[in-house]
XYZ file of C-alpha atoms in Angstrom:
560
model
C -0.033 -0.052 0.046
C 1.352 3.492 -0.993
C 2.456 5.734 1.839
C 1.486 9.474 1.350
C 4.023 12.017 0.585
C 4.638 14.915 2.996
C 2.702 18.009 2.053
C 5.560 20.112 3.068
C 7.331 21.783 0.181
C 10.936 22.718 1.228
C 12.777 25.140 -1.092
C 16.516 24.304 -0.948
C 18.835 27.207 -0.683
C 22.635 27.498 -0.955
C 24.284 28.226 2.303
C 27.662 29.826 2.617
C 29.464 29.207 5.898
C 32.451 31.396 6.750
C 34.927 30.663 9.462
C 37.010 33.773 10.692
C 40.408 33.233 12.181
C 42.088 36.063 14.063
C 45.344 37.227 12.358
C 47.894 39.457 13.993
C 49.643 41.000 11.125
C 47.955 44.128 9.922
C 49.433 44.084 6.520
C 48.212 40.550 5.993
C 44.842 41.552 7.073
C 44.696 44.339 4.558
C 45.759 41.877 1.688
C 43.265 39.378 2.613
C 40.553 42.039 2.737
C 41.370 43.396 -0.640
C 41.308 39.822 -2.010
C 38.079 39.040 -0.501
C 36.556 42.290 -2.021
C 37.769 41.273 -5.544
C 36.309 37.768 -5.086
C 33.035 39.202 -3.935
C 32.772 41.549 -7.081
C 33.768 38.591 -9.419
C 31.204 36.409 -7.764
C 28.566 39.067 -8.592
C 29.695 39.590 -12.162
C 30.166 36.061 -13.196
C 26.988 34.126 -13.781
C 26.837 30.821 -12.019
C 27.428 28.545 -14.788
C 26.233 25.476 -12.934
C 22.730 26.462 -13.396
C 20.981 26.985 -16.774
C 19.700 30.587 -17.325
C 15.947 30.753 -17.897
C 15.076 34.383 -17.297
C 14.731 37.069 -20.043
C 16.829 40.105 -19.217
C 17.465 43.364 -20.920
C 17.717 47.097 -20.771
C 14.700 49.330 -21.590
C 16.731 52.529 -21.213
C 20.338 53.281 -20.197
C 22.461 56.389 -20.233
C 26.179 57.072 -19.657
C 26.931 60.748 -18.941
C 29.596 62.432 -16.982
C 31.151 59.228 -15.773
C 27.786 57.867 -14.410
C 25.666 54.997 -15.791
C 21.928 54.997 -14.959
C 18.800 53.658 -16.300
C 16.320 50.672 -16.219
C 16.899 46.966 -16.544
C 13.942 44.557 -16.942
C 13.358 40.897 -16.551
C 10.337 38.424 -16.478
C 11.371 37.478 -12.989
C 10.394 39.275 -9.925
C 13.463 39.577 -7.690
C 12.945 41.894 -4.809
C 13.681 39.543 -1.915
C 16.348 39.042 0.600
C 18.196 36.427 -1.543
C 16.825 37.700 -4.865
C 18.394 40.581 -6.768
C 19.148 42.285 -10.157
C 22.694 43.472 -10.666
C 23.995 45.564 -13.492
C 27.725 44.903 -14.359
C 29.749 47.597 -15.989
C 32.634 46.844 -18.086
C 35.299 49.057 -19.983
C 35.602 49.250 -23.894
C 37.565 45.888 -23.637
C 35.035 44.279 -21.500
C 37.147 44.548 -18.299
C 35.046 44.642 -15.022
C 34.866 48.351 -13.779
C 31.811 48.227 -11.289
C 28.594 46.601 -10.149
C 25.367 48.382 -9.285
C 22.394 46.680 -7.495
C 19.132 47.645 -9.167
C 16.079 48.404 -7.469
C 12.480 47.244 -8.336
C 10.547 50.151 -9.709
C 7.502 48.874 -11.646
C 5.810 46.055 -13.737
C 4.264 46.236 -17.155
C 3.121 43.713 -19.862
C 4.443 40.787 -17.681
C 7.931 42.250 -17.124
C 9.548 43.818 -14.189
C 11.571 46.951 -14.167
C 14.608 47.835 -12.093
C 16.374 51.259 -11.566
C 20.046 51.428 -11.185
C 22.907 54.236 -10.856
C 26.617 53.818 -10.767
C 28.764 56.921 -10.374
C 32.372 58.012 -10.954
C 33.435 55.407 -13.480
C 36.073 57.470 -15.371
C 36.694 59.109 -18.655
C 35.691 56.257 -20.950
C 34.069 57.212 -24.279
C 31.831 54.283 -23.967
C 31.240 51.391 -21.449
C 29.648 48.044 -21.800
C 26.790 46.929 -19.473
C 25.052 43.557 -18.876
C 22.259 42.512 -16.474
C 22.073 39.589 -14.167
C 19.150 38.184 -12.241
C 19.699 36.130 -9.016
C 17.075 33.876 -7.515
C 18.045 32.465 -3.975
C 21.677 33.601 -4.785
C 21.773 31.706 -8.128
C 22.081 33.276 -11.388
C 18.895 32.381 -13.337
C 19.512 34.717 -16.420
C 21.688 37.427 -17.815
C 21.730 39.830 -20.759
C 24.288 40.234 -23.611
C 26.638 43.131 -23.569
C 25.194 46.497 -24.472
C 27.331 49.350 -25.492
C 26.480 52.748 -23.933
C 28.306 55.956 -25.309
C 29.155 58.936 -23.177
C 26.388 61.442 -24.056
C 28.599 64.382 -23.021
C 30.787 63.806 -26.184
C 28.487 62.127 -28.684
C 24.762 61.190 -29.123
C 23.688 58.082 -27.330
C 23.571 55.198 -29.635
C 20.249 54.051 -28.200
C 18.286 56.966 -29.313
C 19.260 56.973 -33.084
C 16.385 56.289 -35.684
C 16.405 54.210 -38.729
C 15.886 55.626 -42.056
C 13.480 54.526 -44.775
C 9.685 54.743 -45.245
C 6.960 52.281 -45.117
C 5.916 51.457 -41.465
C 7.919 51.196 -38.399
C 8.431 54.607 -36.965
C 11.388 56.204 -35.258
C 12.956 54.400 -32.196
C 12.103 55.787 -28.872
C 14.722 55.815 -25.965
C 13.334 52.518 -24.578
C 13.730 50.691 -28.008
C 10.000 50.969 -28.902
C 8.976 51.175 -32.559
C 5.392 52.190 -33.662
C 4.037 50.020 -36.374
C 1.091 51.122 -38.639
C -1.946 49.173 -39.303
C -0.428 47.481 -42.359
C 2.047 45.783 -40.228
C 5.113 46.783 -42.159
C 8.322 47.238 -40.250
C 11.320 49.188 -41.699
C 14.306 47.044 -41.908
C 16.883 49.777 -41.133
C 14.864 51.078 -38.214
C 14.508 47.745 -36.667
C 18.254 46.735 -37.386
C 19.368 49.965 -35.574
C 17.135 49.316 -32.606
C 18.532 45.799 -32.155
C 21.854 47.055 -32.294
C 21.333 49.261 -29.433
C 18.996 47.204 -27.329
C 18.555 43.493 -26.297
C 14.862 43.869 -26.451
C 12.835 45.820 -29.045
C 9.131 46.427 -28.675
C 6.842 46.694 -31.687
C 3.849 48.748 -30.686
C 1.093 47.815 -33.175
C -1.742 49.933 -34.567
C -3.190 46.868 -36.094
C -3.229 43.076 -35.390
C 0.177 41.961 -36.849
C 3.785 43.016 -37.656
C 5.648 41.963 -40.643
C 9.216 41.694 -39.508
C 11.900 41.681 -42.363
C 14.277 38.673 -41.855
C 17.245 40.784 -43.125
C 16.983 43.077 -40.263
C 17.208 40.321 -37.526
C 20.007 38.033 -38.892
C 22.622 39.258 -36.357
C 19.987 39.675 -33.609
C 19.148 35.932 -33.997
C 22.639 34.894 -33.544
C 22.877 37.292 -30.462
C 19.912 35.918 -28.765
C 17.953 39.215 -28.795
C 14.346 39.594 -28.148
C 11.111 41.270 -29.888
C 8.002 42.038 -27.853
C 4.994 42.463 -30.072
C 2.193 44.281 -28.180
C -1.140 45.844 -29.035
C -4.576 46.305 -27.160
C -5.262 42.560 -27.381
C -2.081 41.358 -25.574
C 1.652 40.909 -26.177
C 3.958 38.231 -27.125
C 7.679 38.065 -26.056
C 9.579 36.361 -29.011
C 13.132 35.192 -28.373
C 14.646 35.534 -31.837
C 17.052 32.506 -31.199
C 14.063 30.134 -32.001
C 14.169 31.396 -35.638
C 16.215 29.423 -38.130
C 15.996 31.822 -40.967
C 17.900 29.624 -43.502
C 15.573 26.832 -43.153
C 12.509 28.915 -43.111
C 13.697 30.776 -46.383
C 14.473 27.275 -47.965
C 11.053 26.045 -47.047
C 9.309 28.936 -49.057
C 11.896 28.900 -51.848
C 13.111 32.400 -51.092
C 16.263 34.163 -50.034
C 16.443 35.343 -46.523
C 16.387 38.960 -47.712
C 12.864 38.214 -49.114
C 11.668 36.496 -46.046
C 9.292 38.103 -43.375
C 8.178 36.842 -39.972
C 4.530 37.598 -39.328
C 3.559 37.956 -35.720
C -0.105 38.110 -34.985
C -1.858 39.272 -31.823
C -5.563 39.258 -32.993
C -8.833 38.646 -31.329
C -10.761 35.920 -32.893
C -13.831 36.206 -35.010
C -17.334 36.179 -33.501
C -18.152 32.501 -34.467
C -14.746 31.302 -32.840
C -15.321 33.563 -29.853
C -18.814 32.031 -29.283
C -17.224 28.490 -29.430
C -14.561 29.367 -27.052
C -17.122 30.660 -24.518
C -19.122 27.526 -24.944
C -16.045 25.349 -24.111
C -15.393 27.325 -21.072
C -19.132 26.789 -19.942
C -18.912 23.017 -20.770
C -16.051 22.707 -18.236
C -18.052 24.468 -15.666
C -15.846 27.508 -15.989
C -16.226 31.359 -16.829
C -14.273 32.999 -19.530
C -12.479 35.995 -18.059
C -10.448 37.352 -20.999
C -10.898 37.785 -24.716
C -9.920 34.830 -27.015
C -6.758 35.917 -28.921
C -4.948 34.197 -31.631
C -1.164 34.474 -31.225
C 0.472 33.286 -34.280
C 3.899 33.224 -35.557
C 4.708 32.308 -39.101
C 7.127 32.758 -41.999
C 5.967 34.591 -45.067
C 7.550 34.357 -48.460
C 6.635 35.467 -52.064
C 2.861 35.510 -53.059
C 1.939 35.458 -49.378
C 3.045 31.729 -48.893
C 3.473 30.782 -45.329
C 5.287 28.241 -43.285
C 4.748 27.456 -39.594
C 7.339 28.188 -37.175
C 8.416 25.662 -34.603
C 9.351 26.991 -31.033
C 11.086 23.724 -30.167
C 11.049 23.312 -26.244
C 11.334 27.117 -25.739
C 8.383 28.386 -23.730
C 7.258 31.830 -25.119
C 5.457 34.226 -23.013
C 2.337 36.081 -24.090
C 0.066 38.322 -21.901
C -3.601 38.646 -21.792
C -5.641 41.399 -19.909
C -8.111 39.790 -17.586
C -11.620 41.439 -17.898
C -12.646 40.734 -14.261
C -11.170 40.157 -10.761
C -9.824 36.628 -10.369
C -8.465 34.322 -7.837
C -5.233 32.986 -9.075
C -5.677 29.564 -7.539
C -8.926 29.218 -9.580
C -8.012 30.667 -12.780
C -5.644 29.613 -15.702
C -4.691 30.340 -19.211
C -6.049 27.901 -21.694
C -5.527 26.826 -25.248
C -8.550 26.425 -27.550
C -8.286 23.661 -30.004
C -10.945 24.467 -32.851
C -10.433 20.861 -34.147
C -12.172 19.358 -31.062
C -13.749 22.644 -29.693
C -12.082 22.085 -26.326
C -9.800 23.911 -23.852
C -6.725 22.666 -22.087
C -4.375 24.004 -19.614
C -1.413 26.400 -20.351
C 1.315 27.337 -17.982
C 0.249 30.748 -16.649
C 0.870 33.179 -13.849
C -0.986 36.368 -12.825
C 0.074 39.868 -11.857
C -1.245 43.430 -11.250
C -0.174 45.985 -13.863
C -1.326 49.363 -13.554
C -4.367 48.265 -11.396
C -5.426 45.559 -13.747
C -4.884 41.827 -13.752
C -2.578 40.457 -16.535
C -2.321 36.699 -17.166
C 1.238 35.733 -18.585
C 0.861 32.293 -20.573
C 3.878 30.335 -21.533
C 3.691 27.670 -24.224
C 6.015 26.450 -27.102
C 3.463 26.974 -29.822
C 0.977 29.261 -31.746
C -2.681 29.006 -31.060
C -5.889 30.705 -29.574
C -5.598 31.491 -26.058
C -7.966 32.840 -23.234
C -8.354 32.626 -19.390
C -10.982 30.781 -17.546
C -12.014 30.618 -13.934
C -13.699 27.839 -12.173
C -14.431 26.513 -8.714
C -14.140 22.719 -8.467
C -14.281 20.652 -5.258
C -14.652 16.929 -4.639
C -16.591 15.264 -1.677
C -13.943 12.623 -0.927
C -10.989 15.150 -0.683
C -12.907 17.568 1.610
C -10.963 16.179 4.575
C -8.107 14.753 2.806
C -4.498 15.902 3.301
C -4.468 16.712 -0.586
C -7.360 18.930 -0.695
C -5.598 22.107 -1.572
C -3.378 20.726 -4.237
C -6.169 18.539 -5.824
C -8.499 21.528 -6.160
C -5.816 23.909 -7.461
C -5.004 21.744 -10.271
C -8.632 20.655 -10.986
C -9.352 24.304 -11.486
C -6.390 24.803 -13.588
C -7.687 21.727 -15.832
C -4.526 19.591 -15.038
C -6.253 16.891 -13.105
C -9.712 15.593 -13.468
C -12.102 13.867 -11.195
C -13.183 10.424 -11.579
C -16.806 11.805 -11.499
C -18.098 15.308 -11.067
C -18.077 14.937 -7.348
C -15.273 12.259 -6.490
C -11.483 12.230 -7.188
C -10.547 9.034 -5.504
C -7.235 10.316 -3.893
C -5.998 7.145 -2.438
C -6.371 5.040 -5.558
C -3.089 3.966 -7.396
C -2.182 5.490 -10.702
C -0.850 3.890 -13.664
C 2.249 4.793 -15.770
C 0.063 5.870 -18.648
C -2.150 8.011 -16.300
C 0.734 9.840 -14.835
C 2.440 10.372 -18.325
C -0.846 11.888 -19.531
C -0.844 14.336 -16.429
C 2.702 15.338 -17.030
C 2.129 16.052 -20.858
C -0.990 18.123 -19.608
C 0.988 20.022 -17.034
C 3.628 21.022 -19.546
C 1.086 22.161 -22.079
C 2.366 20.043 -24.714
C 0.656 19.410 -28.088
C -0.142 15.744 -28.871
C 2.213 13.824 -31.173
C 0.714 11.572 -33.872
C 4.203 9.788 -34.254
C 4.271 6.090 -34.162
C 4.961 4.547 -30.803
C 8.106 2.495 -30.254
C 6.522 0.331 -27.608
C 5.016 -3.207 -28.496
C 2.235 -2.866 -25.813
C 1.079 0.711 -26.866
C -1.580 0.048 -29.319
C -2.606 2.918 -31.781
C -6.131 2.795 -30.903
C -5.576 3.121 -27.089
C -6.512 6.209 -25.371
C -2.939 6.882 -24.175
C -1.274 6.301 -27.476
C -0.740 9.929 -28.510
C -0.008 10.823 -24.760
C 2.912 8.177 -24.791
C 4.318 9.364 -28.100
C 4.140 13.064 -26.916
C 6.010 12.143 -23.668
C 8.647 10.161 -25.546
C 9.337 13.028 -27.896
C 9.778 15.284 -25.033
C 12.136 12.911 -23.372
C 10.007 12.479 -20.265
C 9.578 8.527 -20.467
C 11.492 5.489 -21.407
C 10.499 1.874 -21.927
C 11.823 -1.274 -20.628
C 14.497 -3.275 -22.029
C 12.019 -5.692 -23.615
C 10.615 -3.047 -25.641
C 7.390 -2.403 -23.628
C 6.000 0.567 -21.759
C 3.675 -1.303 -19.454
C 1.112 1.474 -19.456
C -1.292 -0.172 -17.094
C 1.298 -0.924 -14.493
C 0.926 1.018 -11.479
C 3.670 3.736 -11.152
C 6.288 3.474 -8.372
C 7.805 6.332 -6.485
C 11.109 5.787 -8.423
C 9.481 6.071 -11.723
C 7.379 9.085 -10.706
C 10.565 10.827 -9.518
C 12.151 10.193 -12.749
C 9.339 11.437 -15.022
C 8.965 14.624 -12.856
C 12.736 15.555 -13.125
C 12.630 15.000 -16.782
C 9.687 17.192 -17.098
C 11.447 20.011 -15.212
C 14.528 19.463 -17.579
C 12.165 20.061 -20.463
C 10.849 23.133 -18.945
C 14.625 24.303 -18.755
C 14.851 24.126 -15.059
C 18.270 22.858 -13.908
C 17.943 19.841 -11.552
C 21.500 18.160 -11.788
C 22.975 17.117 -8.457
C 26.687 16.778 -8.530
C 26.838 14.285 -5.713
C 23.562 12.251 -5.615
C 24.923 9.878 -2.677
C 25.323 12.915 -0.427
C 21.563 13.626 -1.011
C 20.564 9.874 -0.571
C 23.019 8.953 2.326
C 20.447 9.657 5.181
C 18.001 7.136 3.694
C 18.650 3.619 4.906
C 16.684 2.041 1.981
C 18.641 4.109 -0.627
C 20.354 0.872 -1.596
C 16.855 -0.458 -2.874
C 16.652 2.059 -5.677
C 16.880 -0.026 -8.834
C 18.114 2.594 -11.524
C 16.920 6.162 -10.766
C 19.481 7.256 -8.095
C 20.309 10.448 -9.922
C 16.740 11.222 -10.625
C 15.515 10.529 -7.055
C 18.420 12.557 -5.507
C 17.646 15.444 -7.866
C 13.754 15.113 -7.104
C 14.511 15.429 -3.412
C 17.030 18.238 -3.934
C 14.512 20.139 -5.915
C 11.785 19.613 -3.437
C 9.600 17.505 -5.604
C 9.472 14.572 -3.200
C 10.437 13.937 0.410
C 11.080 10.743 2.112
C 8.321 8.472 3.452
C 9.955 9.070 6.808
C 13.194 10.900 7.686
C 15.111 7.782 7.127
C 13.333 6.061 4.266
C 12.476 6.840 0.591
C 10.181 3.972 -0.427
C 11.404 3.969 -3.982
C 9.435 0.822 -4.741
C 6.144 2.019 -3.185
C 3.289 2.609 -5.607
C 1.924 6.236 -5.886
C -1.592 7.439 -5.499
C -3.549 9.987 -7.423
C -3.265 12.360 -4.434
C 0.571 11.938 -4.370
C 0.675 12.629 -7.991
C -1.329 15.781 -7.818
C 1.015 17.087 -5.049
C 4.163 16.123 -7.181
C 2.662 18.045 -10.239
C 1.737 21.130 -8.057
C 5.394 21.240 -6.760
C 6.619 20.768 -10.509
C 4.580 23.466 -11.790
C 5.394 25.838 -8.910
C 9.188 25.086 -9.302
C 8.987 25.757 -13.036
C 7.169 28.960 -12.425
C 4.313 27.690 -14.564
C 1.726 28.506 -11.810
C 1.668 31.173 -9.055
């Protein structure tokens, strides 16, 4: 019989312990102090390479004048706690470190958080380089590329220059924003100049789409820069690194110079809007945002188009919520017009200028909205898993067995948990042929298993089977969950798994997933059955699975 997991979620933090030893020699003390100061500065300036960066970081404005650098850096990560911080690193023209400024949170807008900074008395350089770095619990989670900033006392600031040429795409504002006319055209020179001076450029639309000339973003794609496309319907933050311009041009039989990237942020037509509303009501929910089609495609000659794959990159888009919502009962959703149904999309909520904004994250184009519901199950009313089960039910990640029952203590199969992980990551179903001999094409889980295999979340057994109906063990559950976090670009590697597992007397019973279980414990996804046992062979229940998924989504910042 499976034993329930602990409800407590422990967030591991790096601890730095220092031991001070009295030293009598005054000169030696001075040298040690100087060395420690240099080490501390370097520690701030150099990203922690052991963790994968996941945050978007850039400058909305920055000025270098009379020896001082000041301005605003932004990120999609809110870092304003004791162990969370945003730093701006300043370098000379040869990119040698000069100084570090800690930025202070100032505002949020369109799913981004803005931080102000000032650093004085840098010296007489004609220009300096700056980069931003975001730290979460003392660990670097994202950094920007170098940005050159010229001294405005001697020449015009590079960030304020405008491009030439007519036809759409107005002048660049000091924060890297370009106004785009209703025909969607963006001037190549204007955009190229903006991307030279800014890590992120915002295209503010008068209409529903922007036509981005590929010739203007060739270098920006290589440099990993970002374009935000925004209008009254919402916004999408597009990392240019997802674009393979050569392949897209080849697919449309054009040269890169003749290729455009069309980014649409458009409300759906009335017929589709009615279908979306009906789909929300069918789930017992209420639609609380307009249905908006976010689409990114390549356009060649004669308006021929090609779909653009985002790979495993989660792209953020925002929707304005039309009424007050409880973030524990609301979620972003994708509308599938083929089946006229809604499904969960990783999403968080924030207040911007007094209004609620939903930030939806997914690696694909589609129609999105926000729904709110209030689901409960009679058989979890007094169960330890009540909060997690109802949270994920309202977010459409888990379903009840009936409208009023969840059966929290029932064991869960490998296929059932695979389906939950696929749903939690917001993955599109794969129609690829399955590689397992016991997964038949007509089974309910065939596409789910194929999708999970494609995402690297599941493996089969050595005999070529998946065993979909076998009850999942804690060992298998931990492995799938860690692979799901890795897919979401969350670093989970543990350098010394045995140090994590050493306190559990039954660690020797783990068959094959020592690294995965150590990573799951270290990431806070699972706890021991007791203080000294893991119970890797124990079978998991529906309630335990819901708790694991809730922790997974929270760790990946896919839910609030």
